[in-house]
Coordinates of C-alpha atoms in Angstrom, one line a residue:
M1 CA 64.9 63.5 -128.3
K2 CA 64.0 64.2 -124.8
F3 CA 60.9 66.2 -124.3
S4 CA 61.5 69.7 -122.8
L5 CA 58.6 71.5 -121.4
R6 CA 60.5 74.8 -121.3
H7 CA 61.4 74.4 -125.0
Y8 CA 58.0 73.5 -125.9
L9 CA 56.6 76.7 -124.2
V10 CA 59.1 79.0 -125.8
E11 CA 58.3 77.6 -129.5
N12 CA 54.7 77.5 -128.7
K13 CA 54.2 80.5 -126.8
R14 CA 51.3 82.1 -128.7
K15 CA 49.3 78.7 -128.7
V16 CA 50.1 78.1 -124.9
F17 CA 48.8 81.9 -124.4
C18 CA 45.7 81.5 -126.5
V19 CA 44.9 78.0 -124.6
A20 CA 45.6 79.7 -121.4
I21 CA 43.2 82.6 -122.1
A22 CA 40.4 80.2 -123.4
L23 CA 40.9 78.2 -120.2
L24 CA 40.6 81.3 -118.1
V25 CA 37.5 82.6 -119.6
I26 CA 35.9 79.2 -119.1
F27 CA 36.9 79.0 -115.6
L28 CA 35.5 82.5 -114.9
A29 CA 32.2 81.9 -116.8
S30 CA 31.6 78.6 -115.2
W31 CA 32.4 80.2 -111.6
L32 CA 30.0 82.9 -112.3
L33 CA 27.2 80.4 -112.9
N34 CA 28.0 78.3 -109.9
Y35 CA 28.0 81.8 -107.8
L36 CA 24.5 82.6 -109.1
A37 CA 23.1 78.8 -108.5
P38 CA 21.7 78.4 -105.1
E39 CA 21.7 75.4 -102.9
Y40 CA 19.3 73.0 -104.1
K41 CA 17.4 69.9 -102.7
D42 CA 19.9 67.4 -101.7
D43 CA 22.3 70.2 -100.5
F44 CA 20.1 70.7 -97.7
K45 CA 20.0 67.2 -96.6
Y46 CA 23.7 66.6 -96.7
K47 CA 24.1 69.7 -94.2
F48 CA 22.6 67.2 -91.4
I49 CA 23.8 64.0 -90.1
L50 CA 22.0 61.3 -91.8
V51 CA 19.7 58.9 -89.9
K52 CA 16.6 57.1 -90.5
G53 CA 14.3 59.8 -90.5
M54 CA 14.8 63.6 -90.2
S55 CA 17.9 64.7 -88.6
H56 CA 17.9 68.1 -86.9
Q57 CA 21.9 68.0 -86.2
K58 CA 24.3 69.6 -88.5
V59 CA 27.2 68.2 -89.6
S60 CA 30.5 69.7 -88.0
S61 CA 33.2 67.4 -88.4
I62 CA 34.4 64.4 -90.7
Q63 CA 33.5 62.0 -87.9
D64 CA 29.8 63.0 -88.7
V65 CA 30.3 62.9 -92.4
L66 CA 31.5 59.1 -91.9
L67 CA 28.8 58.2 -89.7
S68 CA 26.2 59.9 -92.1
Q69 CA 27.8 57.9 -95.1
Y70 CA 27.5 54.5 -93.2
T71 CA 23.9 55.0 -92.8
H72 CA 23.7 56.2 -96.3
Y73 CA 25.2 53.3 -97.6
F74 CA 22.4 50.8 -96.1
T75 CA 19.6 53.1 -96.6
T76 CA 20.0 55.4 -99.8
N77 CA 22.5 54.4 -102.2
G78 CA 26.3 52.9 -102.7
R79 CA 28.0 56.2 -103.6
T80 CA 29.7 56.3 -100.5
L81 CA 33.1 57.9 -101.4
V82 CA 31.4 60.6 -103.6
H83 CA 28.8 61.5 -100.9
I84 CA 31.5 61.9 -98.5
V85 CA 32.8 64.8 -100.7
V86 CA 29.3 66.0 -101.1
Q87 CA 28.9 66.3 -97.5
L88 CA 32.1 68.0 -96.7
F89 CA 31.1 70.7 -99.2
C90 CA 27.7 70.8 -98.1
G91 CA 28.4 70.6 -94.1
I92 CA 31.4 71.8 -93.6
W93 CA 33.6 73.8 -96.5
G94 CA 30.4 75.6 -98.0
K95 CA 29.2 76.6 -101.1
T96 CA 31.8 79.6 -101.7
A97 CA 34.6 77.0 -101.8
F98 CA 32.6 74.8 -103.9
N99 CA 32.1 77.4 -106.5
V100 CA 35.9 77.8 -107.3
V101 CA 36.7 74.0 -107.1
N102 CA 33.8 73.1 -109.4
A103 CA 34.7 75.7 -111.9
G104 CA 38.2 74.2 -111.9
V105 CA 36.7 70.8 -112.2
F106 CA 34.7 71.9 -115.2
V107 CA 37.7 73.5 -116.9
L108 CA 39.7 70.1 -116.5
F109 CA 36.5 68.2 -118.0
I110 CA 36.6 70.6 -121.1
T111 CA 40.5 70.0 -121.5
L112 CA 40.1 66.4 -121.1
L113 CA 37.6 66.2 -123.7
T114 CA 39.6 68.2 -125.9
K115 CA 42.3 65.4 -126.0
F116 CA 39.7 63.0 -127.6
A117 CA 38.9 65.5 -130.3
G118 CA 42.8 65.6 -131.2
R119 CA 45.0 69.0 -130.7
V120 CA 44.5 71.0 -127.5
T121 CA 43.9 74.5 -128.9
A122 CA 41.8 77.5 -127.9
L123 CA 39.3 77.0 -130.7
N124 CA 38.9 73.3 -130.0
I125 CA 38.5 74.2 -126.3
T126 CA 36.0 76.7 -126.7
F127 CA 33.9 74.5 -129.2
I128 CA 33.6 71.7 -127.1
C129 CA 32.7 73.8 -124.2
A130 CA 30.0 75.5 -126.6
L131 CA 28.7 71.8 -127.3
I132 CA 28.3 71.1 -123.7
I133 CA 26.2 74.2 -123.1
L134 CA 23.9 73.8 -126.2
F135 CA 23.2 69.9 -125.9
F136 CA 23.7 68.6 -122.5
P137 CA 20.0 68.2 -121.3
A138 CA 20.5 68.5 -117.6
F139 CA 23.2 71.2 -117.3
A140 CA 22.3 73.0 -114.2
E141 CA 21.8 69.5 -112.2
T142 CA 25.1 68.0 -113.5
M143 CA 27.6 70.9 -113.8
L144 CA 26.1 73.5 -111.2
W145 CA 24.4 71.8 -108.4
M146 CA 26.5 71.0 -105.4
A147 CA 25.4 67.5 -105.1
G148 CA 24.6 66.9 -108.6
S149 CA 28.1 68.0 -109.8
I150 CA 30.0 66.1 -107.5
N151 CA 28.0 62.9 -108.4
Y152 CA 28.0 63.7 -112.3
L153 CA 30.6 66.0 -113.5
W154 CA 33.5 64.8 -111.1
T155 CA 32.4 61.4 -112.3
F156 CA 32.8 62.4 -115.8
V157 CA 36.3 63.8 -115.2
A158 CA 37.2 60.4 -113.7
V159 CA 35.9 58.5 -116.6
C160 CA 37.9 60.6 -119.2
F161 CA 41.2 60.0 -117.3
V162 CA 40.6 56.4 -117.4
L163 CA 39.7 56.3 -121.2
L164 CA 42.9 58.5 -121.9
S165 CA 45.1 56.2 -119.9
V166 CA 43.8 53.0 -121.5
P167 CA 46.2 52.9 -124.9
S168 CA 49.2 53.6 -122.6
L169 CA 48.7 51.2 -119.9
Q170 CA 47.7 48.4 -122.6
R171 CA 50.8 48.7 -124.4
R172 CA 53.0 48.3 -121.0
K173 CA 53.5 45.2 -119.2
V174 CA 52.2 45.1 -115.5
H175 CA 55.0 45.6 -112.7
R176 CA 54.5 45.5 -109.0
I177 CA 54.1 49.5 -108.9
D178 CA 51.2 49.5 -111.4
W179 CA 49.0 47.5 -108.6
L180 CA 48.6 50.9 -107.0
L181 CA 46.2 51.7 -109.7
F182 CA 43.9 49.2 -108.2
I183 CA 43.1 52.0 -105.6
P184 CA 42.1 54.7 -108.1
G185 CA 40.4 52.3 -110.0
V186 CA 38.2 51.5 -106.9
M187 CA 37.4 55.0 -106.3
V188 CA 36.3 55.3 -110.0
G189 CA 34.2 52.5 -109.9
W190 CA 32.6 53.3 -106.4
S191 CA 31.4 56.6 -107.9
H192 CA 28.1 56.7 -109.8
E193 CA 26.6 53.4 -110.7
G194 CA 24.6 54.5 -113.6
I195 CA 28.1 55.5 -115.1
S196 CA 30.5 53.2 -113.5
F197 CA 28.8 50.2 -113.8
P198 CA 28.7 50.4 -117.8
L199 CA 32.3 51.5 -117.8
A200 CA 33.3 48.5 -115.9
L201 CA 31.5 45.9 -118.2
S202 CA 32.6 47.9 -121.2
L203 CA 36.4 47.4 -119.8
G204 CA 35.7 43.8 -119.3
V205 CA 34.4 43.2 -123.0
Y206 CA 37.5 45.1 -124.1
M207 CA 40.0 42.9 -122.3
L208 CA 37.9 39.7 -123.6
V209 CA 38.3 40.7 -127.0
Y210 CA 41.9 41.7 -126.8
R211 CA 42.9 39.3 -124.0
K212 CA 46.0 37.7 -125.8
K213 CA 47.5 41.6 -125.8
I214 CA 46.5 42.7 -122.5
S215 CA 46.2 39.5 -120.3
K216 CA 49.4 40.9 -118.5
S217 CA 49.4 44.6 -119.2
A218 CA 49.4 47.5 -116.7
L219 CA 45.6 47.9 -117.4
L220 CA 44.7 44.8 -115.6
P221 CA 45.1 46.6 -112.0
L222 CA 43.0 49.4 -113.0
A223 CA 40.1 47.4 -114.6
I224 CA 40.0 45.0 -111.7
G225 CA 39.9 48.1 -109.4
I226 CA 37.0 49.7 -111.4
S227 CA 35.2 46.4 -111.4
V228 CA 35.5 46.0 -107.5
G229 CA 34.4 49.6 -107.0
A230 CA 31.3 49.2 -109.0
I231 CA 30.3 46.1 -107.2
M232 CA 30.6 47.9 -104.0
C233 CA 28.3 50.7 -105.3
L234 CA 25.8 48.4 -106.6
S235 CA 26.0 46.0 -103.7
S236 CA 24.5 48.9 -101.3
P237 CA 21.6 47.7 -99.3
G238 CA 20.0 51.0 -99.7
I239 CA 20.0 50.9 -103.6
I240 CA 18.7 47.4 -103.6
Y241 CA 15.7 48.4 -101.3
R242 CA 14.8 51.2 -103.5
G243 CA 15.2 49.2 -106.7
L244 CA 12.6 46.7 -105.1
N245 CA 10.4 49.2 -103.2
P246 CA 9.7 51.8 -105.8
N247 CA 8.6 55.1 -104.6
K248 CA 6.4 57.5 -106.5
E249 CA 9.4 58.5 -108.8
V250 CA 10.3 55.0 -109.8
P251 CA 7.2 53.2 -111.8
V252 CA 6.5 49.8 -111.0
S253 CA 5.2 48.8 -114.3
M254 CA 7.7 47.8 -116.9
V255 CA 5.9 49.4 -119.5
E256 CA 5.9 52.8 -117.5
R257 CA 9.6 52.2 -117.1
L258 CA 10.3 51.7 -120.9
L259 CA 7.9 54.9 -121.7
N260 CA 9.9 57.1 -119.3
G261 CA 13.3 55.8 -120.5
W262 CA 12.4 56.4 -123.9
E263 CA 11.2 60.1 -123.0
V264 CA 14.5 60.7 -121.3
I265 CA 16.8 59.4 -124.3
S266 CA 14.7 61.5 -126.4
Q267 CA 16.3 64.5 -124.5
A268 CA 19.7 63.6 -125.3
G269 CA 21.1 65.9 -127.7
F270 CA 24.4 64.1 -128.4
V271 CA 22.6 60.9 -129.3
Y272 CA 20.9 62.7 -132.3
I273 CA 24.3 64.2 -133.3
L274 CA 25.8 60.7 -133.3
A275 CA 23.3 59.0 -134.9
F276 CA 23.2 61.5 -137.8
G277 CA 27.0 61.5 -138.2
V278 CA 26.8 57.5 -138.4
F279 CA 24.0 57.8 -140.9
V280 CA 25.9 60.2 -143.2
K281 CA 29.2 58.3 -142.8
L282 CA 27.3 55.1 -143.7
I283 CA 26.1 56.6 -146.9
I284 CA 29.2 57.9 -148.0
E285 CA 30.7 54.3 -147.1
R286 CA 27.7 52.5 -148.9
H287 CA 29.8 50.2 -150.8
N288 CA 32.2 49.2 -147.8
A289 CA 29.6 50.1 -144.9
W290 CA 29.7 47.0 -142.9
H291 CA 33.6 47.3 -142.9
W292 CA 33.5 50.8 -141.8
L293 CA 31.0 50.2 -139.2
K294 CA 33.0 47.1 -137.7
K295 CA 36.2 49.3 -137.6
A296 CA 34.5 52.3 -135.8
Y297 CA 33.1 50.0 -133.4
L298 CA 36.6 48.4 -132.6
D299 CA 38.3 51.8 -132.6
N300 CA 35.6 52.9 -129.9
I301 CA 34.8 49.6 -128.3
I302 CA 34.7 50.8 -124.7
P303 CA 32.6 54.1 -125.1
V304 CA 30.4 52.2 -127.5
N305 CA 29.4 49.2 -125.2
A306 CA 29.4 51.9 -122.4
L307 CA 26.7 53.7 -124.3
V308 CA 24.6 50.7 -124.8
L309 CA 24.9 49.6 -121.4
S310 CA 23.9 53.1 -120.2
V311 CA 20.8 53.1 -122.5
A312 CA 19.8 49.8 -120.8
V313 CA 20.6 51.4 -117.4
V314 CA 17.9 54.4 -118.3
F315 CA 15.3 52.1 -119.3
G316 CA 15.7 49.7 -116.7
C317 CA 15.6 52.6 -114.2
G318 CA 12.9 54.2 -115.4
R319 CA 13.3 57.5 -113.7
Y320 CA 11.6 60.6 -115.5
N321 CA 14.8 62.8 -115.0
A322 CA 17.2 64.1 -117.8
R323 CA 20.3 63.7 -115.7
V324 CA 19.6 59.8 -115.4
A325 CA 20.7 60.0 -119.1
S326 CA 24.0 61.9 -118.3
G327 CA 26.0 58.5 -119.0
V328 CA 24.2 58.2 -122.6
D329 CA 25.4 61.9 -123.2
L330 CA 29.0 61.3 -121.9
F331 CA 30.0 58.3 -124.0
S332 CA 27.9 59.7 -126.9
L333 CA 30.1 62.9 -126.7
L334 CA 33.3 60.9 -126.6
I335 CA 32.4 58.9 -129.6
I336 CA 31.6 62.0 -131.5
L337 CA 34.9 63.6 -130.5
S338 CA 36.7 60.6 -131.6
F339 CA 35.1 60.9 -134.9
I340 CA 36.2 64.4 -135.1
K341 CA 39.5 63.6 -134.4
K342 CA 39.6 60.9 -137.2
Y343 CA 37.6 62.9 -139.8
P344 CA 38.3 66.8 -139.0
R345 CA 36.0 67.7 -141.9
L346 CA 33.0 66.8 -139.5
A347 CA 33.7 70.0 -137.6
I348 CA 35.3 72.5 -140.0
K349 CA 35.9 76.1 -138.5
P350 CA 32.8 77.4 -139.8
I351 CA 30.8 75.0 -137.9
K352 CA 32.9 75.7 -134.6
Y353 CA 32.4 79.4 -134.9
L354 CA 28.5 79.0 -135.4
A355 CA 28.5 76.6 -132.3
I356 CA 30.4 78.9 -130.3
A357 CA 28.1 82.1 -131.1
L358 CA 25.1 80.2 -130.4
A359 CA 26.5 79.0 -127.0
L360 CA 27.4 82.6 -126.2
V361 CA 24.0 83.9 -126.8
A362 CA 22.5 81.0 -124.8
Y363 CA 24.8 81.7 -121.9
C364 CA 23.9 85.6 -121.8
G365 CA 20.5 84.5 -121.4
I366 CA 21.2 81.9 -118.7
V367 CA 23.0 84.6 -116.8
K368 CA 20.3 86.9 -117.2
Y369 CA 17.6 84.6 -115.6
S370 CA 20.3 82.9 -113.1
Y371 CA 20.8 86.6 -111.8
Q372 CA 16.9 87.3 -111.3
N373 CA 16.8 83.6 -109.6
Y374 CA 19.8 84.7 -107.4
I375 CA 18.3 88.2 -106.4
N376 CA 14.7 86.2 -105.3
V377 CA 17.0 83.4 -103.5
E378 CA 18.8 86.0 -101.4
D379 CA 15.4 87.8 -100.8
V380 CA 14.1 84.4 -99.4
K381 CA 17.1 84.0 -97.3
M382 CA 16.6 87.7 -95.8
Q383 CA 13.1 86.6 -94.7
L384 CA 14.2 83.3 -93.5
E385 CA 17.0 84.9 -91.2
A386 CA 14.7 87.7 -90.0
H387 CA 12.5 85.2 -88.4
N388 CA 9.6 87.6 -88.8
S389 CA 7.3 85.1 -90.0
S390 CA 7.1 81.3 -91.1
I391 CA 5.4 82.3 -94.4
I392 CA 7.8 83.2 -96.9
H393 CA 6.9 85.0 -99.9
Y394 CA 9.1 84.9 -103.3
N395 CA 9.1 86.1 -106.6
E396 CA 9.3 82.9 -109.1
V397 CA 11.6 83.3 -112.1
S398 CA 9.4 82.2 -115.2
L399 CA 11.6 80.2 -117.6
G400 CA 10.9 78.7 -121.1
N401 CA 11.5 75.3 -121.9
R402 CA 14.7 75.9 -123.2
L403 CA 16.3 77.5 -120.2
K404 CA 14.8 75.3 -117.5
P405 CA 17.8 72.8 -117.7
Y406 CA 20.2 75.8 -116.9
V407 CA 18.7 77.2 -113.8
L408 CA 18.2 75.8 -110.5
K409 CA 15.2 77.1 -108.7
T410 CA 15.2 76.5 -104.9
F411 CA 12.2 78.2 -103.8
N412 CA 9.2 77.5 -106.0
A413 CA 5.9 75.4 -106.2
E414 CA 7.5 72.1 -105.6
I415 CA 8.3 73.0 -102.0
I416 CA 5.4 75.2 -101.1
S417 CA 3.8 72.6 -98.7
S418 CA 5.3 72.5 -95.2
K419 CA 5.0 68.8 -95.6
N420 CA 7.7 68.6 -98.4
K421 CA 10.8 67.0 -97.6
W422 CA 13.0 69.7 -98.8
N423 CA 10.8 72.4 -96.9
K424 CA 11.5 70.7 -93.6
R425 CA 15.2 70.7 -94.2
I426 CA 15.1 74.4 -94.9
S427 CA 12.9 74.7 -91.7
N428 CA 15.6 72.7 -89.7
L429 CA 18.4 74.8 -91.0
Y430 CA 16.9 78.1 -90.3
G431 CA 15.4 77.1 -86.9
Y432 CA 11.8 77.0 -87.8
E433 CA 9.1 74.4 -86.7
S434 CA 7.7 74.7 -90.3
L435 CA 7.7 76.9 -93.3
V436 CA 5.4 77.8 -96.0
F437 CA 6.4 79.1 -99.4
I438 CA 4.1 81.3 -101.4
P439 CA 4.5 83.2 -104.6
K440 CA 4.3 86.8 -103.7
N441 CA 1.2 87.7 -106.0
V442 CA -0.8 85.0 -104.3
Y443 CA 0.4 86.0 -100.9
S444 CA -0.8 89.5 -101.8
D445 CA -4.3 88.4 -102.7
I446 CA -4.7 86.4 -99.6
I447 CA -3.5 89.1 -97.3
N448 CA -5.5 91.8 -99.1
N449 CA -8.7 89.2 -99.3
K450 CA -8.9 89.8 -103.2
L451 CA -10.7 86.5 -104.0
I452 CA -10.5 85.0 -107.4
E453 CA -13.7 85.3 -109.2
E454 CA -13.4 82.8 -112.1
L455 CA -14.7 79.6 -111.4
D456 CA -12.2 77.7 -113.8
R457 CA -8.9 76.6 -112.7
Q458 CA -6.0 79.2 -113.3
R459 CA -2.2 78.7 -113.5
V460 CA -0.6 81.2 -111.4
Y461 CA 3.2 80.7 -110.9
G462 CA 2.9 76.9 -111.2
L463 CA -0.2 76.7 -109.0
N464 CA -3.8 75.4 -110.1
I465 CA -5.8 78.1 -108.4
V466 CA -9.5 76.7 -107.6
P467 CA -12.3 78.6 -105.8
L468 CA -13.6 76.4 -102.9
S469 CA -16.8 77.7 -100.7
A470 CA -17.0 77.2 -96.9
D471 CA -20.1 74.7 -97.6
E472 CA -17.8 72.8 -99.9
I473 CA -15.0 72.3 -97.5
D474 CA -17.8 70.9 -94.9
K475 CA -18.8 68.6 -97.5
T476 CA -15.4 67.1 -97.9
P477 CA -15.1 63.1 -96.6
Y478 CA -13.1 64.4 -93.8
H479 CA -13.7 67.3 -91.7
L480 CA -10.8 69.8 -90.9
Y481 CA -10.0 71.1 -87.5
D482 CA -7.4 73.3 -86.0
F483 CA -5.1 71.7 -83.5
G484 CA -3.6 74.9 -82.3
D485 CA -0.9 74.7 -85.1
N486 CA -0.8 76.7 -88.2
T487 CA -0.9 73.6 -90.4
V488 CA -3.2 70.7 -90.0
S489 CA -3.5 67.6 -92.3
R490 CA -6.1 65.3 -93.2
P491 CA -6.4 62.6 -95.9
I492 CA -9.2 63.1 -98.2
E493 CA -9.8 60.4 -100.6
E494 CA -6.5 59.5 -102.1
E495 CA -5.1 63.0 -101.7
R496 CA -3.4 64.9 -98.6
Y497 CA -4.7 68.3 -98.0
E498 CA -2.7 70.8 -95.8
V499 CA -4.8 73.8 -94.4
L500 CA -2.8 77.1 -93.5
F501 CA -4.2 79.6 -91.2
L502 CA -3.7 83.1 -92.8
N503 CA -4.7 86.4 -92.0
N504 CA -7.8 85.0 -90.4
Q505 CA -8.8 83.0 -93.2
W506 CA -8.2 79.3 -94.4
W507 CA -6.2 78.4 -97.5
L508 CA -6.4 74.8 -98.5
L509 CA -3.6 73.1 -100.3
T510 CA -3.6 69.8 -101.9
K511 CA -1.1 67.7 -103.4
R512 CA -1.7 65.2 -106.4
Q513 CA 1.8 64.6 -107.9
K514 CA 2.4 68.3 -108.0
Y515 CA 1.3 70.9 -105.2
R516 CA -1.7 73.1 -106.2
G517 CA -3.6 75.7 -104.2
I518 CA -7.5 75.8 -103.7
Y519 CA -8.3 79.2 -102.7
P520 CA -11.7 79.7 -100.5
S521 CA -14.3 81.9 -102.0
Q522 CA -15.5 83.1 -98.9
I523 CA -13.6 84.2 -95.8
I524 CA -13.6 81.2 -93.2
M525 CA -12.9 82.7 -89.8
K526 CA -11.1 80.9 -87.1

């Protein structure tokens, strides 16, 4: 019997209505978080034409984007196709358009994930959305951040499309028209090396295991395209240079890389769920454990291999950043959903309702702190647009460890120094020579000459405040001089000190891994 969409909608109008309402609610909830999320880190970078060094020319056309990405490929990394889209949004289309599009992509991602879990129902859709909120360790940087979302969330969607298409392509013999799949395959492979590279190798292993069945199947053009795209991404001179010449974010020592990798993997919530589920199932199947394990592997051969390779990427990369393990989280989640599809008892209704309830509570907290952060960012923008002062004071939202992964904080202690690269890009964007961002309470103390009396280090809004007398400054290895600018830099031992002239007094800042303030115990006149 030929499938009729109209007939299906009539026969299942209640189910379709509930699914539509669930997707609409998720879209609106996602849009709200995108709206409240500020521009962040690389979003400022991609507003400008990329050159070697700092550019002051804003992106204004597709030609500027293509020129930038040519430079980007040779200096930064190979995600050229992805970053073309990033620069189009950051530099031309703007965040308002991105908020709507990204919310739609998130809904598509949830819908595709539901296909892995079996039936597409309102409950399943909401449950999987709840899992993403509760257990994805870098939610804001992979689902809300403009540059991050296009790098990660959009790549997740592409991977889901590929894995869902594998069974049907495998069963069909290849025809000339199927070679058009080579093009989208290249686009998927040329996305994010930490995700597309494990996917390409896993597809290769899959085709090797089932070579007799799929040597002439329609899957071949897609798999070749993904492999070519992954090679193009990994062949970037920029990513090779960064790998051979590690900066402060990438440890040189293999031991450091392994320790950082272990720390990152330990934050991957879906890995724990998967490990627990497999452990319980092995206990249940203890008399036939090896047979079950082998069958489970063959049923999920692509995501399992991709998971193992993603773990290897995390340990090899050594970056201490939760989003580095996004591939690990994605492939772990896909395996979990395939188990739920095969063993529905793993996620019975009470478990689903509990997860949804917890996610709703978490979402309310996220919205609350995101709104506070949004108000503070808008206040900073008003100061920047007014051009009354190059010293910008802000209220920093204090977050617990549990909510940090969900809120993007653009203006905080990380960019307090005018020497910070993100600070420089914000300065360029708003037409300043340099900017200094200071928490309002610290700024108030400086302006009102309220000196900190305690001699021990104190933490105020992420800053270590240490009294330092004029004599102590004179005794530093290098003397500090005023060159007529509001900032002077001098190397002191292995650190860089930055001196800011505020309200007829000096305020000394220093950097060692993180920025910290050193506040004079006496007023130092110019």
